Amino acid sequence: MSLPKHAPTDAHAAPLPIGIAAVVPVYNEAETIEEIVRRLERVPVIRQIVVVDDFSRDGTQAIVQRLVDEGRVVAQFHERNRGKGAALRSGLALVTEEYLAIQDADLEYDPRDFLKMAELIVQHDAQVIYGSRFMGADRTGMLWTHYLGNRGLTLLFNIMFQRWITDMETCYKLFRTSLLRQIGIDNDRFDVDPELTAKVVRAGHKIYESPVSYVGRPYIAGKKIKPRDAFTAVETLWRYRRWRPQPVAAPEPAGVARG
């Protein structure tokens, strides 16, 4: 497959005062994993790249290990296929930056869009930014079943949680790392997207959105999410409609002995 090349990010742009770790769940993406790492390296706000290999069998593991040896990424290797949510959980444990961004390895999204998302963080002191494919940026190759399913799931979320967003199922989700650790990741597979979206609003946070470009790929090229995952998403939204964050325990007064 011929991969499009992106120009380097403008080196003269004023640096933003935040650091983002890109967490990249990867499963059988030997053809694209190094290219997505290369693109992430060109984005100034991306200061850590965390790759979680979910038991790939196509040579991806060897490529990721080489990237680790070159000092370009940190990585976790699963010993069995566990799913996107489990990969994000593993990646979260390795993050050292203040913010965490989710990045698929399939080249459907452009990492340069993280700059616009980071600007919203600075402008609004935001905890959560979603990159929306339905806010006017370039969008090609989206399967009609995915378009209808995504629009329907997003509408259902808006009704159930009394919020307004345009793209619940976007890959590009950017969180303050401490918030993501507070709310946690329960689900192992693609139901992690509705889970996190529900938890964020139930925890009282606003989801800001920024337009992102999108070039979809067909199943023959390795796309993994299936139409049946929409039914799981509905069930997940229902389960988390009354979710509440666990209260943070207050520190004990000085001088109180335990045991």
mmCIF file of C-alpha atoms in Angstrom:
data_model
loop_
_atom_site.group_PDB
_atom_site.id
_atom_site.type_symbol
_atom_site.label_atom_id
_atom_site.label_comp_id
_atom_site.label_asym_id
_atom_site.label_seq_id
_atom_site.Cartn_x
_atom_site.Cartn_y
_atom_site.Cartn_z
ATOM 1 C CA MET A 1 0.000 0.000 0.000
ATOM 2 C CA SER A 2 1.329 3.435 -0.927
ATOM 3 C CA LEU A 3 1.410 5.682 2.112
ATOM 4 C CA PRO A 4 0.850 9.449 1.799
ATOM 5 C CA LYS A 5 3.681 11.598 3.110
ATOM 6 C CA HIS A 6 3.013 14.629 5.283
ATOM 7 C CA ALA A 7 5.194 17.709 5.392
ATOM 8 C CA PRO A 8 7.020 18.392 8.652
ATOM 9 C CA THR A 9 5.304 20.645 11.151
ATOM 10 C CA ASP A 10 6.334 24.325 11.011
ATOM 11 C CA ALA A 11 9.414 24.505 13.209
ATOM 12 C CA HIS A 12 8.955 28.285 13.688
ATOM 13 C CA ALA A 13 5.535 27.998 15.330
ATOM 14 C CA ALA A 14 5.466 29.131 18.963
ATOM 15 C CA PRO A 15 5.719 26.064 21.229
ATOM 16 C CA LEU A 16 2.725 25.286 23.403
ATOM 17 C CA PRO A 17 3.411 24.913 27.129
ATOM 18 C CA ILE A 18 2.076 21.374 27.425
ATOM 19 C CA GLY A 19 3.376 17.869 26.873
ATOM 20 C CA ILE A 20 1.320 15.055 25.372
ATOM 21 C CA ALA A 21 1.985 11.320 25.381
ATOM 22 C CA ALA A 22 0.547 9.548 22.337
ATOM 23 C CA VAL A 23 -0.629 6.042 23.228
ATOM 24 C CA VAL A 24 -0.749 3.812 20.151
ATOM 25 C CA PRO A 25 -2.588 0.474 20.488
ATOM 26 C CA VAL A 26 -1.375 -1.724 17.648
ATOM 27 C CA TYR A 27 -2.444 -5.094 16.308
ATOM 28 C CA ASN A 28 -1.056 -6.437 13.021
ATOM 29 C CA GLU A 29 0.028 -3.049 11.631
ATOM 30 C CA ALA A 30 3.506 -3.897 10.325
ATOM 31 C CA GLU A 31 2.922 -1.830 7.190
ATOM 32 C CA THR A 32 2.029 1.391 8.989
ATOM 33 C CA ILE A 33 3.397 1.440 12.549
ATOM 34 C CA GLU A 34 6.750 3.060 11.743
ATOM 35 C CA GLU A 35 5.111 5.694 9.542
ATOM 36 C CA ILE A 36 2.679 6.732 12.273
ATOM 37 C CA VAL A 37 5.571 6.992 14.739
ATOM 38 C CA ARG A 38 7.444 9.146 12.230
ATOM 39 C CA ARG A 39 4.436 11.452 11.880
ATOM 40 C CA LEU A 40 4.007 11.727 15.637
ATOM 41 C CA GLU A 41 7.675 12.651 16.015
ATOM 42 C CA ARG A 42 7.065 15.712 13.822
ATOM 43 C CA VAL A 43 4.426 17.157 16.169
ATOM 44 C CA PRO A 44 6.081 19.407 18.792
ATOM 45 C CA VAL A 45 3.517 18.806 21.546
ATOM 46 C CA ILE A 46 3.978 15.024 21.326
ATOM 47 C CA ARG A 47 6.784 14.407 23.806
ATOM 48 C CA GLN A 48 6.308 10.702 24.483
ATOM 49 C CA ILE A 49 5.164 7.861 22.223
ATOM 50 C CA VAL A 50 3.840 4.749 23.953
ATOM 51 C CA VAL A 51 3.162 1.733 21.729
ATOM 52 C CA VAL A 52 1.196 -1.229 23.063
ATOM 53 C CA ASP A 53 1.404 -4.284 20.833
ATOM 54 C CA ASP A 54 -1.682 -6.432 21.341
ATOM 55 C CA PHE A 55 -0.079 -9.755 20.343
ATOM 56 C CA SER A 56 0.510 -8.981 16.660
ATOM 57 C CA ARG A 57 1.434 -11.920 14.432
ATOM 58 C CA ASP A 58 2.559 -10.115 11.257
ATOM 59 C CA GLY A 59 5.996 -8.816 12.235
ATOM 60 C CA THR A 60 4.757 -5.702 14.034
ATOM 61 C CA GLN A 61 6.427 -6.790 17.279
ATOM 62 C CA ALA A 62 9.887 -6.833 15.707
ATOM 63 C CA ILE A 63 9.395 -3.336 14.291
ATOM 64 C CA VAL A 64 8.192 -1.995 17.629
ATOM 65 C CA GLN A 65 11.137 -3.589 19.421
ATOM 66 C CA ARG A 66 13.516 -1.884 16.987
ATOM 67 C CA LEU A 67 11.810 1.461 17.663
ATOM 68 C CA VAL A 68 12.297 0.827 21.384
ATOM 69 C CA ASP A 69 15.979 -0.007 20.848
ATOM 70 C CA GLU A 70 16.377 3.239 18.878
ATOM 71 C CA GLY A 71 14.912 5.190 21.796
ATOM 72 C CA ARG A 72 11.966 6.477 19.760
ATOM 73 C CA VAL A 73 9.149 4.832 21.719
ATOM 74 C CA VAL A 74 8.426 3.026 24.949
ATOM 75 C CA ALA A 75 6.395 -0.124 24.565
ATOM 76 C CA GLN A 76 4.403 -2.864 26.219
ATOM 77 C CA PHE A 77 3.886 -6.255 24.566
ATOM 78 C CA HIS A 78 0.762 -8.241 25.406
ATOM 79 C CA GLU A 79 1.153 -12.008 25.586
ATOM 80 C CA ARG A 80 -2.320 -12.544 24.110
ATOM 81 C CA ASN A 81 -4.776 -10.439 22.149
ATOM 82 C CA ARG A 82 -6.771 -8.440 24.703
ATOM 83 C CA GLY A 83 -8.333 -5.550 22.767
ATOM 84 C CA LYS A 84 -8.056 -1.784 22.383
ATOM 85 C CA GLY A 85 -9.287 -0.942 25.867
ATOM 86 C CA ALA A 86 -6.768 -3.276 27.484
ATOM 87 C CA ALA A 87 -4.014 -1.777 25.332
ATOM 88 C CA LEU A 88 -4.967 1.730 26.454
ATOM 89 C CA ARG A 89 -4.901 0.585 30.076
ATOM 90 C CA SER A 90 -1.394 -0.816 29.599
ATOM 91 C CA GLY A 91 -0.290 2.352 27.840
ATOM 92 C CA LEU A 92 -1.722 4.609 30.531
ATOM 93 C CA ALA A 93 0.551 2.933 33.078
ATOM 94 C CA LEU A 94 3.622 4.026 31.067
ATOM 95 C CA VAL A 95 2.635 7.654 30.443
ATOM 96 C CA THR A 96 4.777 10.336 32.073
ATOM 97 C CA GLU A 97 3.327 13.449 30.377
ATOM 98 C CA GLU A 98 0.542 15.683 31.700
ATOM 99 C CA TYR A 99 -1.790 14.808 28.819
ATOM 100 C CA LEU A 100 -2.533 11.578 26.969
ATOM 101 C CA ALA A 101 -3.752 11.284 23.378
ATOM 102 C CA ILE A 102 -5.074 8.158 21.687
ATOM 103 C CA GLN A 103 -3.601 7.412 18.260
ATOM 104 C CA ASP A 104 -4.463 4.421 16.076
ATOM 105 C CA ALA A 105 -1.673 2.984 13.934
ATOM 106 C CA ASP A 106 -3.631 2.804 10.680
ATOM 107 C CA LEU A 107 -2.990 6.313 9.208
ATOM 108 C CA GLU A 108 -6.686 7.237 9.106
ATOM 109 C CA TYR A 109 -5.978 10.339 11.215
ATOM 110 C CA ASP A 110 -3.375 13.097 10.851
ATOM 111 C CA PRO A 111 -1.264 13.686 14.005
ATOM 112 C CA ARG A 112 -0.809 17.340 13.065
ATOM 113 C CA ASP A 113 -4.389 17.833 14.258
ATOM 114 C CA PHE A 114 -3.123 17.364 17.823
ATOM 115 C CA LEU A 115 -1.725 20.904 17.601
ATOM 116 C CA LYS A 116 -5.218 22.378 17.239
ATOM 117 C CA MET A 117 -6.477 20.178 20.049
ATOM 118 C CA ALA A 118 -3.600 21.290 22.263
ATOM 119 C CA GLU A 119 -4.445 24.932 21.569
ATOM 120 C CA LEU A 120 -7.919 24.325 23.002
ATOM 121 C CA ILE A 121 -6.349 22.946 26.167
ATOM 122 C CA VAL A 122 -4.352 26.139 26.590
ATOM 123 C CA GLN A 123 -7.313 28.406 25.767
ATOM 124 C CA HIS A 124 -9.837 26.709 28.054
ATOM 125 C CA ASP A 125 -7.687 24.810 30.577
ATOM 126 C CA ALA A 126 -9.640 21.833 29.253
ATOM 127 C CA GLN A 127 -9.499 18.350 30.721
ATOM 128 C CA VAL A 128 -10.820 16.544 27.637
ATOM 129 C CA ILE A 129 -10.678 17.324 23.898
ATOM 130 C CA TYR A 130 -12.206 15.148 21.172
ATOM 131 C CA GLY A 131 -11.173 15.425 17.536
ATOM 132 C CA SER A 132 -14.398 15.511 15.522
ATOM 133 C CA ARG A 133 -14.624 14.265 11.944
ATOM 134 C CA PHE A 134 -17.954 16.061 11.527
ATOM 135 C CA MET A 135 -16.959 19.688 12.079
ATOM 136 C CA GLY A 136 -15.928 20.670 8.572
ATOM 137 C CA ALA A 137 -12.446 19.189 8.134
ATOM 138 C CA ASP A 138 -11.597 16.860 5.238
ATOM 139 C CA ARG A 139 -13.288 13.467 5.536
ATOM 140 C CA THR A 140 -13.027 10.721 2.924
ATOM 141 C CA GLY A 141 -13.432 6.973 2.813
ATOM 142 C CA MET A 142 -15.836 6.589 5.730
ATOM 143 C CA LEU A 143 -18.052 3.549 5.195
ATOM 144 C CA TRP A 144 -21.733 4.476 5.152
ATOM 145 C CA THR A 145 -22.467 1.876 7.844
ATOM 146 C CA HIS A 146 -19.881 3.489 10.113
ATOM 147 C CA TYR A 147 -21.185 6.972 9.328
ATOM 148 C CA LEU A 148 -24.767 6.071 10.228
ATOM 149 C CA GLY A 149 -23.727 4.023 13.238
ATOM 150 C CA ASN A 150 -21.509 6.761 14.613
ATOM 151 C CA ARG A 151 -24.099 9.468 14.114
ATOM 152 C CA GLY A 152 -26.749 7.311 15.754
ATOM 153 C CA LEU A 153 -24.566 6.402 18.738
ATOM 154 C CA THR A 154 -23.517 10.014 19.231
ATOM 155 C CA LEU A 155 -27.154 11.147 19.140
ATOM 156 C CA LEU A 156 -28.066 8.453 21.667
ATOM 157 C CA PHE A 157 -25.244 9.618 23.938
ATOM 158 C CA ASN A 158 -26.397 13.234 23.670
ATOM 159 C CA ILE A 159 -29.951 12.276 24.619
ATOM 160 C CA MET A 160 -28.994 9.934 27.451
ATOM 161 C CA PHE A 161 -26.392 12.220 29.021
ATOM 162 C CA GLN A 162 -27.906 15.603 28.066
ATOM 163 C CA ARG A 163 -24.741 16.824 26.368
ATOM 164 C CA TRP A 164 -23.916 17.885 22.840
ATOM 165 C CA ILE A 165 -20.936 16.440 20.992
ATOM 166 C CA THR A 166 -20.610 15.496 17.331
ATOM 167 C CA ASP A 167 -18.294 12.446 17.291
ATOM 168 C CA MET A 168 -18.317 10.010 20.202
ATOM 169 C CA GLU A 169 -16.491 7.254 18.316
ATOM 170 C CA THR A 170 -13.532 9.324 17.150
ATOM 171 C CA CYS A 171 -10.121 7.814 17.764
ATOM 172 C CA TYR A 172 -8.661 11.214 18.625
ATOM 173 C CA LYS A 173 -9.359 11.646 22.314
ATOM 174 C CA LEU A 174 -7.083 13.822 24.445
ATOM 175 C CA PHE A 175 -7.267 13.634 28.247
ATOM 176 C CA ARG A 176 -5.463 15.103 31.190
ATOM 177 C CA THR A 177 -3.581 12.019 32.346
ATOM 178 C CA SER A 178 -4.575 12.433 35.986
ATOM 179 C CA LEU A 179 -8.263 12.489 35.020
ATOM 180 C CA LEU A 180 -7.969 9.298 32.995
ATOM 181 C CA ARG A 181 -6.248 7.584 35.909
ATOM 182 C CA GLN A 182 -8.987 8.785 38.223
ATOM 183 C CA ILE A 183 -11.903 7.482 36.144
ATOM 184 C CA GLY A 184 -10.054 4.336 35.039
ATOM 185 C CA ILE A 185 -10.530 2.031 32.053
ATOM 186 C CA ASP A 186 -12.792 -0.974 32.664
ATOM 187 C CA ASN A 187 -13.525 -2.419 29.229
ATOM 188 C CA ASP A 188 -11.017 -4.319 27.130
ATOM 189 C CA ARG A 189 -12.247 -3.806 23.576
ATOM 190 C CA PHE A 190 -13.881 -1.133 21.399
ATOM 191 C CA ASP A 191 -16.504 -0.450 24.073
ATOM 192 C CA VAL A 192 -13.815 1.658 25.741
ATOM 193 C CA ASP A 193 -14.939 4.657 23.634
ATOM 194 C CA PRO A 194 -18.500 4.921 24.986
ATOM 195 C CA GLU A 195 -17.209 4.001 28.444
ATOM 196 C CA LEU A 196 -14.740 6.881 28.611
ATOM 197 C CA THR A 197 -17.177 9.358 27.068
ATOM 198 C CA ALA A 198 -19.859 8.467 29.596
ATOM 199 C CA LYS A 199 -17.440 8.564 32.522
ATOM 200 C CA VAL A 200 -16.047 11.970 31.586
ATOM 201 C CA VAL A 201 -19.444 13.666 31.607
ATOM 202 C CA ARG A 202 -20.635 11.743 34.668
ATOM 203 C CA ALA A 203 -17.528 13.061 36.436
ATOM 204 C CA GLY A 204 -18.697 16.579 35.588
ATOM 205 C CA HIS A 205 -16.271 17.500 32.813
ATOM 206 C CA LYS A 206 -16.998 19.239 29.522
ATOM 207 C CA ILE A 207 -15.854 17.597 26.296
ATOM 208 C CA TYR A 208 -14.409 20.203 23.939
ATOM 209 C CA GLU A 209 -14.186 19.330 20.245
ATOM 210 C CA SER A 210 -11.787 20.301 17.479
ATOM 211 C CA PRO A 211 -12.143 19.452 13.765
ATOM 212 C CA VAL A 212 -9.838 16.711 12.493
ATOM 213 C CA SER A 213 -9.289 15.222 9.054
ATOM 214 C CA TYR A 214 -10.007 11.577 8.300
ATOM 215 C CA VAL A 215 -9.138 9.148 5.500
ATOM 216 C CA GLY A 216 -10.903 5.846 6.136
ATOM 217 C CA ARG A 217 -9.653 2.461 5.070
ATOM 218 C CA PRO A 218 -11.668 -0.628 4.064
ATOM 219 C CA TYR A 219 -11.743 -3.954 5.881
ATOM 220 C CA ILE A 220 -9.478 -5.470 3.244
ATOM 221 C CA ALA A 221 -6.787 -2.998 4.344
ATOM 222 C CA GLY A 222 -7.080 -4.081 7.960
ATOM 223 C CA LYS A 223 -9.927 -2.083 9.500
ATOM 224 C CA LYS A 224 -11.006 -3.903 12.650
ATOM 225 C CA ILE A 225 -14.123 -2.329 14.156
ATOM 226 C CA LYS A 226 -17.298 -4.094 12.978
ATOM 227 C CA PRO A 227 -20.955 -2.997 12.731
ATOM 228 C CA ARG A 228 -21.843 -5.362 15.583
ATOM 229 C CA ASP A 229 -19.680 -3.231 17.885
ATOM 230 C CA ALA A 230 -22.449 -0.615 17.717
ATOM 231 C CA PHE A 231 -24.741 -2.888 19.745
ATOM 232 C CA THR A 232 -22.038 -3.283 22.385
ATOM 233 C CA ALA A 233 -21.667 0.506 22.476
ATOM 234 C CA VAL A 234 -25.383 0.961 23.201
ATOM 235 C CA GLU A 235 -25.189 -1.540 26.053
ATOM 236 C CA THR A 236 -22.089 0.217 27.405
ATOM 237 C CA LEU A 237 -23.770 3.630 27.412
ATOM 238 C CA TRP A 238 -26.708 2.126 29.288
ATOM 239 C CA ARG A 239 -24.421 0.542 31.908
ATOM 240 C CA TYR A 240 -22.576 3.787 32.587
ATOM 241 C CA ARG A 241 -25.567 6.152 32.573
ATOM 242 C CA ARG A 242 -25.529 6.262 36.399
ATOM 243 C CA TRP A 243 -21.809 5.782 36.945
ATOM 244 C CA ARG A 244 -20.175 7.935 39.620
ATOM 245 C CA PRO A 245 -16.468 8.524 40.194
ATOM 246 C CA GLN A 246 -14.967 7.112 43.341
ATOM 247 C CA PRO A 247 -14.343 9.861 45.911
ATOM 248 C CA VAL A 248 -10.710 10.661 46.554
ATOM 249 C CA ALA A 249 -9.827 9.837 50.152
ATOM 250 C CA ALA A 250 -8.844 12.870 52.225
ATOM 251 C CA PRO A 251 -5.376 12.746 53.799
ATOM 252 C CA GLU A 252 -5.293 11.794 57.443
ATOM 253 C CA PRO A 253 -4.352 14.507 59.960
ATOM 254 C CA ALA A 254 -0.712 14.571 60.973
ATOM 255 C CA GLY A 255 0.119 12.538 64.019
ATOM 256 C CA VAL A 256 -2.645 9.958 63.655
ATOM 257 C CA ALA A 257 -1.171 6.505 64.119
ATOM 258 C CA ARG A 258 -2.597 3.463 62.354
ATOM 259 C CA GLY A 259 -2.440 -0.163 63.342
#
